[in-house]
Amino acid sequence: MLSAFKSIPTHMDYKGQKLAEQIFQGIILVSAVIGFIYGFSIQQFGWTVYIMLAGFTISCLLTLPPWPVFRKNPLNWQPAVPETSGENRDKPQESQKKKKHK
Amino acid sequence: MNTVLSRANSLFAFSLSVMAALTFGCFITTAFKDRSVPVDIHVSKVMIKNVDDFTGPRERSDLGFVTFDISANILLIEKIATPIFDWNVKELFLYLTAEYTTKSNALNQVVLWDKIVLRGDNTKLNLRDVKSKYFFFDDGNGLRANKNITLTLSWNVVPNAGILPLVMGSGHKSLAFPETYETAKSY
């Protein structure tokens, strides 16, 4: 079952990551300010914590799953190099690594 | 921030830091408040006995019995109109102290009675004819014919965040103990 979880793609591109970070920081700060003012006005610190937890849940839902809005700028990968020249480069590197281990 | 776990980690750590800042803000808004409240203490009966104190040295010591009334409205504070149970108070620990001087010791302080007031409990104290909860033993025989014993009500404020202030109520009562043992003196 763990392999099923690991196979779900969760990546975002770089601009999407920046957007996600801005979104959750903004939501948490706004809910912190609202919670502080409301808790101070009714003189119960419990409500400040509840409002913070609500902000935390909202930002979890908005930023943890990889929504399509976070994948608008995908990276431009180079086309794959054909396999024969790739093998020639790999083999001498592997033997060098084995020597270092000894 | 590429995987769910790293985003979750970043989000959780940020929330905790913001929560710590909010808790500090809660502490700062109530740290410099003056919390003294007028208290009215009235004593109805006082008696002394001279008994063996098994926790101390082998001579007989004075044991006092005080019956008192307390009335205080600790919801309102003297100069400021905010309630005592503000958002940084979890509970109050009240205690009644007797303070006096004897020939052998310059300062004696004995706790006679205490009470825990939780958040949400009734804050108007109106207790009548309460006996002391703890033994009022003296270190020696200094209670007999002692003219000046001062009773004060103090309390500890247990906060949600920050230091625990120790407040003294602004009323106190002085009383004198009787000259002989086993005779009650009524006020």
mmCIF file of C-alpha atoms in Angstrom:
data_model
loop_
_atom_site.group_PDB
_atom_site.id
_atom_site.type_symbol
_atom_site.label_atom_id
_atom_site.label_comp_id
_atom_site.label_asym_id
_atom_site.label_seq_id
_atom_site.Cartn_x
_atom_site.Cartn_y
_atom_site.Cartn_z
ATOM 1 C CA MET A 1 0.000 0.000 0.000
ATOM 2 C CA LEU A 2 2.915 2.330 0.674
ATOM 3 C CA SER A 3 4.042 1.971 -2.944
ATOM 4 C CA ALA A 4 0.580 3.185 -4.032
ATOM 5 C CA PHE A 5 1.065 6.321 -1.944
ATOM 6 C CA LYS A 6 4.592 6.881 -3.217
ATOM 7 C CA SER A 7 3.492 6.608 -6.834
ATOM 8 C CA ILE A 8 1.033 9.561 -6.599
ATOM 9 C CA PRO A 9 2.786 12.550 -8.174
ATOM 10 C CA THR A 10 3.024 15.479 -5.767
ATOM 11 C CA HIS A 11 5.531 17.741 -7.460
ATOM 12 C CA MET A 12 5.007 21.419 -8.228
ATOM 13 C CA ASP A 13 7.168 23.578 -10.445
ATOM 14 C CA TYR A 14 9.240 26.380 -8.968
ATOM 15 C CA LYS A 15 6.817 29.206 -9.554
ATOM 16 C CA GLY A 16 4.088 27.006 -8.116
ATOM 17 C CA GLN A 17 6.161 26.373 -4.997
ATOM 18 C CA LYS A 18 6.693 30.089 -4.534
ATOM 19 C CA LEU A 19 2.969 30.715 -4.964
ATOM 20 C CA ALA A 20 2.105 27.939 -2.488
ATOM 21 C CA GLU A 21 4.488 29.368 0.109
ATOM 22 C CA GLN A 22 3.049 32.864 -0.293
ATOM 23 C CA ILE A 23 -0.491 31.483 -0.006
ATOM 24 C CA PHE A 24 0.049 29.591 3.213
ATOM 25 C CA GLN A 25 2.110 32.321 4.851
ATOM 26 C CA GLY A 26 -0.574 34.857 4.004
ATOM 27 C CA ILE A 27 -3.406 32.698 5.313
ATOM 28 C CA ILE A 28 -1.643 31.863 8.571
ATOM 29 C CA LEU A 29 -0.721 35.503 9.239
ATOM 30 C CA VAL A 30 -4.240 36.744 8.492
ATOM 31 C CA SER A 31 -5.813 34.110 10.744
ATOM 32 C CA ALA A 32 -3.270 34.972 13.461
ATOM 33 C CA VAL A 33 -4.235 38.657 13.372
ATOM 34 C CA ILE A 34 -7.967 37.865 13.336
ATOM 35 C CA GLY A 35 -7.525 35.356 16.165
ATOM 36 C CA PHE A 36 -5.526 37.757 18.296
ATOM 37 C CA ILE A 37 -8.050 40.558 17.949
ATOM 38 C CA TYR A 38 -11.053 38.304 18.551
ATOM 39 C CA GLY A 39 -9.447 36.552 21.537
ATOM 40 C CA PHE A 40 -8.498 39.879 23.074
ATOM 41 C CA SER A 41 -11.990 41.280 22.652
ATOM 42 C CA ILE A 42 -13.743 38.334 24.333
ATOM 43 C CA GLN A 43 -10.825 37.732 26.758
ATOM 44 C CA GLN A 44 -10.473 34.021 26.006
ATOM 45 C CA PHE A 45 -7.204 32.731 24.597
ATOM 46 C CA GLY A 46 -8.880 29.467 23.526
ATOM 47 C CA TRP A 47 -10.597 31.211 20.614
ATOM 48 C CA THR A 48 -7.285 32.568 19.332
ATOM 49 C CA VAL A 49 -5.978 29.007 19.132
ATOM 50 C CA TYR A 50 -9.158 27.779 17.411
ATOM 51 C CA ILE A 51 -8.964 30.473 14.750
ATOM 52 C CA MET A 52 -5.286 29.664 14.164
ATOM 53 C CA LEU A 53 -6.156 25.981 13.761
ATOM 54 C CA ALA A 54 -8.873 26.883 11.233
ATOM 55 C CA GLY A 55 -6.327 28.928 9.270
ATOM 56 C CA PHE A 56 -3.906 26.019 9.412
ATOM 57 C CA THR A 57 -6.528 23.612 8.029
ATOM 58 C CA ILE A 58 -7.505 25.964 5.200
ATOM 59 C CA SER A 59 -3.898 26.434 4.142
ATOM 60 C CA CYS A 60 -3.309 22.661 4.335
ATOM 61 C CA LEU A 61 -6.179 22.113 1.914
ATOM 62 C CA LEU A 62 -5.007 24.855 -0.412
ATOM 63 C CA THR A 63 -1.284 24.143 -0.579
ATOM 64 C CA LEU A 64 -0.575 20.500 0.226
ATOM 65 C CA PRO A 65 -2.250 18.794 -2.746
ATOM 66 C CA PRO A 66 -0.596 19.669 -6.083
ATOM 67 C CA TRP A 67 -3.419 21.638 -7.657
ATOM 68 C CA PRO A 68 -3.078 22.438 -11.381
ATOM 69 C CA VAL A 69 -2.555 26.141 -10.625
ATOM 70 C CA PHE A 70 0.840 25.177 -9.164
ATOM 71 C CA ARG A 71 1.904 23.405 -12.337
ATOM 72 C CA LYS A 72 1.398 26.227 -14.832
ATOM 73 C CA ASN A 73 5.131 26.742 -15.529
ATOM 74 C CA PRO A 74 6.702 23.334 -16.033
ATOM 75 C CA LEU A 75 10.457 22.976 -16.443
ATOM 76 C CA ASN A 76 11.913 22.622 -19.909
ATOM 77 C CA TRP A 77 13.883 19.379 -19.716
ATOM 78 C CA GLN A 78 16.418 18.647 -22.424
ATOM 79 C CA PRO A 79 15.515 15.766 -24.777
ATOM 80 C CA ALA A 80 16.863 12.367 -23.640
ATOM 81 C CA VAL A 81 20.296 11.377 -24.929
ATOM 82 C CA PRO A 82 20.295 8.091 -26.932
ATOM 83 C CA GLU A 83 21.391 5.102 -24.823
ATOM 84 C CA THR A 84 24.649 3.779 -26.353
ATOM 85 C CA SER A 85 26.882 6.783 -25.595
ATOM 86 C CA GLY A 86 25.270 7.004 -22.119
ATOM 87 C CA GLU A 87 26.462 3.452 -21.215
ATOM 88 C CA ASN A 88 30.039 4.193 -22.263
ATOM 89 C CA ARG A 89 30.130 7.158 -19.929
ATOM 90 C CA ASP A 90 28.612 5.227 -17.004
ATOM 91 C CA LYS A 91 30.993 2.214 -16.915
ATOM 92 C CA PRO A 92 34.347 3.959 -16.222
ATOM 93 C CA GLN A 93 32.577 6.062 -13.532
ATOM 94 C CA GLU A 94 31.281 2.937 -11.788
ATOM 95 C CA SER A 95 34.699 1.274 -11.707
ATOM 96 C CA GLN A 96 36.233 4.437 -10.301
ATOM 97 C CA LYS A 97 33.625 4.435 -7.526
ATOM 98 C CA LYS A 98 34.416 0.823 -6.607
ATOM 99 C CA LYS A 99 38.093 1.641 -6.241
ATOM 100 C CA LYS A 100 37.343 4.489 -3.857
ATOM 101 C CA HIS A 101 35.310 2.194 -1.568
ATOM 102 C CA LYS A 102 38.340 -0.100 -1.030
ATOM 103 C CA MET B 1 8.770 22.211 -1.340
ATOM 104 C CA ASN B 2 8.612 19.636 -4.043
ATOM 105 C CA THR B 3 6.872 16.876 -2.090
ATOM 106 C CA VAL B 4 3.848 16.908 0.186
ATOM 107 C CA LEU B 5 5.992 16.141 3.219
ATOM 108 C CA SER B 6 8.322 19.074 2.745
ATOM 109 C CA ARG B 7 5.405 21.448 2.200
ATOM 110 C CA ALA B 8 3.688 20.055 5.290
ATOM 111 C CA ASN B 9 6.889 20.468 7.289
ATOM 112 C CA SER B 10 7.305 24.072 6.196
ATOM 113 C CA LEU B 11 3.654 24.907 6.897
ATOM 114 C CA PHE B 12 3.650 23.302 10.347
ATOM 115 C CA ALA B 13 6.880 25.000 11.439
ATOM 116 C CA PHE B 14 5.575 28.383 10.293
ATOM 117 C CA SER B 15 2.300 27.882 12.172
ATOM 118 C CA LEU B 16 4.146 26.993 15.357
ATOM 119 C CA SER B 17 6.348 30.069 15.134
ATOM 120 C CA VAL B 18 3.315 32.301 14.616
ATOM 121 C CA MET B 19 1.557 30.590 17.545
ATOM 122 C CA ALA B 20 4.575 31.276 19.758
ATOM 123 C CA ALA B 21 4.482 34.940 18.752
ATOM 124 C CA LEU B 22 0.739 35.110 19.587
ATOM 125 C CA THR B 23 1.350 33.567 23.000
ATOM 126 C CA PHE B 24 4.045 36.134 23.686
ATOM 127 C CA GLY B 25 1.605 38.854 22.634
ATOM 128 C CA CYS B 26 -0.972 37.437 25.059
ATOM 129 C CA PHE B 27 1.625 37.587 27.858
ATOM 130 C CA ILE B 28 2.673 41.155 27.017
ATOM 131 C CA THR B 29 -0.874 42.505 27.121
ATOM 132 C CA THR B 30 -1.391 41.336 30.712
ATOM 133 C CA ALA B 31 2.087 41.404 32.235
ATOM 134 C CA PHE B 32 1.950 44.875 33.776
ATOM 135 C CA LYS B 33 -1.533 44.825 35.205
ATOM 136 C CA ASP B 34 -2.145 45.792 38.820
ATOM 137 C CA ARG B 35 -4.133 42.957 40.333
ATOM 138 C CA SER B 36 -4.853 43.973 43.938
ATOM 139 C CA VAL B 37 -8.459 43.734 45.143
ATOM 140 C CA PRO B 38 -10.058 45.028 48.370
ATOM 141 C CA VAL B 39 -10.765 42.179 50.762
ATOM 142 C CA ASP B 40 -12.840 42.173 53.924
ATOM 143 C CA ILE B 41 -11.803 39.705 56.647
ATOM 144 C CA HIS B 42 -13.719 39.318 59.871
ATOM 145 C CA VAL B 43 -12.787 36.959 62.685
ATOM 146 C CA SER B 44 -15.488 35.442 64.854
ATOM 147 C CA LYS B 45 -13.696 33.237 67.378
ATOM 148 C CA VAL B 46 -10.149 32.641 68.597
ATOM 149 C CA MET B 47 -8.802 29.986 70.982
ATOM 150 C CA ILE B 48 -5.418 28.555 71.961
ATOM 151 C CA LYS B 49 -4.290 25.217 73.266
ATOM 152 C CA ASN B 50 -0.867 24.095 74.383
ATOM 153 C CA VAL B 51 -0.114 20.676 72.932
ATOM 154 C CA ASP B 52 2.769 18.446 71.878
ATOM 155 C CA ASP B 53 3.967 19.301 68.410
ATOM 156 C CA PHE B 54 5.237 15.979 67.037
ATOM 157 C CA THR B 55 6.888 17.568 64.025
ATOM 158 C CA GLY B 56 9.094 19.874 66.056
ATOM 159 C CA PRO B 57 11.173 19.835 69.236
ATOM 160 C CA ARG B 58 9.953 17.939 72.233
ATOM 161 C CA GLU B 59 8.487 20.810 74.280
ATOM 162 C CA ARG B 60 4.842 21.697 74.099
ATOM 163 C CA SER B 61 3.942 24.413 71.566
ATOM 164 C CA ASP B 62 0.993 26.720 71.153
ATOM 165 C CA LEU B 63 -1.756 25.655 68.782
ATOM 166 C CA GLY B 64 -4.200 28.343 67.697
ATOM 167 C CA PHE B 65 -7.757 27.942 66.438
ATOM 168 C CA VAL B 66 -9.242 30.779 64.410
ATOM 169 C CA THR B 67 -12.740 30.939 62.914
ATOM 170 C CA PHE B 68 -13.180 33.673 60.347
ATOM 171 C CA ASP B 69 -15.354 35.164 57.596
ATOM 172 C CA ILE B 70 -14.038 36.399 54.274
ATOM 173 C CA SER B 71 -15.876 38.494 51.736
ATOM 174 C CA ALA B 72 -14.220 39.743 48.571
ATOM 175 C CA ASN B 73 -15.445 40.431 45.119
ATOM 176 C CA ILE B 74 -12.403 39.446 43.142
ATOM 177 C CA LEU B 75 -14.109 39.951 39.832
ATOM 178 C CA LEU B 76 -13.469 43.657 39.902
ATOM 179 C CA ILE B 77 -10.082 45.214 40.462
ATOM 180 C CA GLU B 78 -9.745 48.501 42.334
ATOM 181 C CA LYS B 79 -8.557 50.992 39.790
ATOM 182 C CA ILE B 80 -9.098 49.251 36.468
ATOM 183 C CA ALA B 81 -12.440 47.948 35.276
ATOM 184 C CA THR B 82 -11.135 44.733 33.670
ATOM 185 C CA PRO B 83 -12.087 41.420 35.280
ATOM 186 C CA ILE B 84 -9.513 39.367 37.165
ATOM 187 C CA PHE B 85 -10.106 36.401 34.822
ATOM 188 C CA ASP B 86 -8.598 37.975 31.726
ATOM 189 C CA TRP B 87 -7.485 35.871 28.779
ATOM 190 C CA ASN B 88 -4.161 35.026 30.347
ATOM 191 C CA VAL B 89 -5.515 33.590 33.646
ATOM 192 C CA LYS B 90 -6.080 29.881 34.012
ATOM 193 C CA GLU B 91 -6.904 29.688 37.739
ATOM 194 C CA LEU B 92 -6.339 31.494 41.033
ATOM 195 C CA PHE B 93 -4.827 30.000 44.157
ATOM 196 C CA LEU B 94 -6.012 31.883 47.263
ATOM 197 C CA TYR B 95 -4.507 31.554 50.702
ATOM 198 C CA LEU B 96 -4.981 33.201 54.077
ATOM 199 C CA THR B 97 -1.764 34.008 55.992
ATOM 200 C CA ALA B 98 -1.282 34.878 59.632
ATOM 201 C CA GLU B 99 1.758 37.028 60.325
ATOM 202 C CA TYR B 100 3.092 37.869 63.788
ATOM 203 C CA THR B 101 6.208 38.495 65.912
ATOM 204 C CA THR B 102 7.318 36.543 68.953
ATOM 205 C CA LYS B 103 10.177 36.783 71.432
ATOM 206 C CA SER B 104 12.127 33.993 69.753
ATOM 207 C CA ASN B 105 11.429 34.850 66.083
ATOM 208 C CA ALA B 106 11.141 38.258 64.467
ATOM 209 C CA LEU B 107 8.771 37.203 61.681
ATOM 210 C CA ASN B 108 6.407 34.246 61.545
ATOM 211 C CA GLN B 109 4.063 33.533 58.654
ATOM 212 C CA VAL B 110 1.613 30.639 58.777
ATOM 213 C CA VAL B 111 -0.842 29.646 56.053
ATOM 214 C CA LEU B 112 -4.199 28.860 57.622
ATOM 215 C CA TRP B 113 -6.481 28.155 54.702
ATOM 216 C CA ASP B 114 -6.391 27.980 50.909
ATOM 217 C CA LYS B 115 -8.725 27.551 47.961
ATOM 218 C CA ILE B 116 -8.403 27.017 44.239
ATOM 219 C CA VAL B 117 -10.696 29.115 42.046
ATOM 220 C CA LEU B 118 -10.896 27.737 38.502
ATOM 221 C CA ARG B 119 -11.825 29.699 35.415
ATOM 222 C CA GLY B 120 -15.606 29.772 35.247
ATOM 223 C CA ASP B 121 -16.169 29.446 38.998
ATOM 224 C CA ASN B 122 -18.025 32.085 40.934
ATOM 225 C CA THR B 123 -15.632 34.874 41.822
ATOM 226 C CA LYS B 124 -17.575 36.517 44.628
ATOM 227 C CA LEU B 125 -16.166 35.101 47.822
ATOM 228 C CA ASN B 126 -18.646 35.201 50.669
ATOM 229 C CA LEU B 127 -17.539 32.653 53.241
ATOM 230 C CA ARG B 128 -18.931 32.632 56.775
ATOM 231 C CA ASP B 129 -17.656 30.816 59.878
ATOM 232 C CA VAL B 130 -14.806 29.026 58.156
ATOM 233 C CA LYS B 131 -12.420 27.033 60.332
ATOM 234 C CA SER B 132 -8.756 26.989 59.453
ATOM 235 C CA LYS B 133 -7.659 24.129 57.202
ATOM 236 C CA TYR B 134 -4.120 23.747 58.499
ATOM 237 C CA PHE B 135 -2.698 23.639 62.003
ATOM 238 C CA PHE B 136 -1.687 26.983 63.398
ATOM 239 C CA PHE B 137 1.348 25.775 65.350
ATOM 240 C CA ASP B 138 3.794 28.222 66.783
ATOM 241 C CA ASP B 139 7.491 27.512 67.136
ATOM 242 C CA GLY B 140 7.426 27.650 70.911
ATOM 243 C CA ASN B 141 4.924 29.442 73.098
ATOM 244 C CA GLY B 142 4.576 32.793 71.383
ATOM 245 C CA LEU B 143 0.832 32.834 70.681
ATOM 246 C CA ARG B 144 -0.409 33.273 74.211
ATOM 247 C CA ALA B 145 -1.299 36.900 74.925
ATOM 248 C CA ASN B 146 0.084 37.951 71.572
ATOM 249 C CA LYS B 147 -1.467 41.317 70.894
ATOM 250 C CA ASN B 148 -0.972 41.645 67.172
ATOM 251 C CA ILE B 149 -1.625 38.862 64.682
ATOM 252 C CA THR B 150 -2.336 40.079 61.151
ATOM 253 C CA LEU B 151 -4.442 38.025 58.753
ATOM 254 C CA THR B 152 -4.117 38.775 55.029
ATOM 255 C CA LEU B 153 -5.618 37.103 51.988
ATOM 256 C CA SER B 154 -3.174 36.680 49.079
ATOM 257 C CA TRP B 155 -3.385 34.844 45.839
ATOM 258 C CA ASN B 156 -1.281 33.378 43.094
ATOM 259 C CA VAL B 157 -2.480 33.983 39.550
ATOM 260 C CA VAL B 158 -1.736 30.933 37.383
ATOM 261 C CA PRO B 159 -1.434 32.289 33.819
ATOM 262 C CA ASN B 160 -1.680 30.702 30.403
ATOM 263 C CA ALA B 161 1.661 32.192 29.424
ATOM 264 C CA GLY B 162 4.313 34.017 31.399
ATOM 265 C CA ILE B 163 5.218 34.631 35.031
ATOM 266 C CA LEU B 164 3.013 33.826 38.039
ATOM 267 C CA PRO B 165 2.295 37.027 39.962
ATOM 268 C CA LEU B 166 1.765 36.920 43.713
ATOM 269 C CA VAL B 167 -0.821 39.484 44.781
ATOM 270 C CA MET B 168 -1.831 40.648 48.238
ATOM 271 C CA GLY B 169 -5.387 41.684 48.942
ATOM 272 C CA SER B 170 -5.623 45.231 50.177
ATOM 273 C CA GLY B 171 -7.528 44.541 53.407
ATOM 274 C CA HIS B 172 -6.128 42.894 56.506
ATOM 275 C CA LYS B 173 -7.323 42.168 60.012
ATOM 276 C CA SER B 174 -5.358 42.376 63.224
ATOM 277 C CA LEU B 175 -6.417 40.364 66.210
ATOM 278 C CA ALA B 176 -5.131 39.439 69.649
ATOM 279 C CA PHE B 177 -4.988 35.998 71.169
ATOM 280 C CA PRO B 178 -6.370 35.325 74.670
ATOM 281 C CA GLU B 179 -4.179 35.326 77.771
ATOM 282 C CA THR B 180 -4.897 31.782 78.925
ATOM 283 C CA TYR B 181 -5.211 28.427 77.282
ATOM 284 C CA GLU B 182 -8.474 26.699 76.399
ATOM 285 C CA THR B 183 -10.618 29.811 76.777
ATOM 286 C CA ALA B 184 -12.318 31.047 73.606
ATOM 287 C CA LYS B 185 -12.394 34.766 72.804
ATOM 288 C CA SER B 186 -15.248 35.961 70.608
ATOM 289 C CA TYR B 187 -15.178 39.050 68.430
#
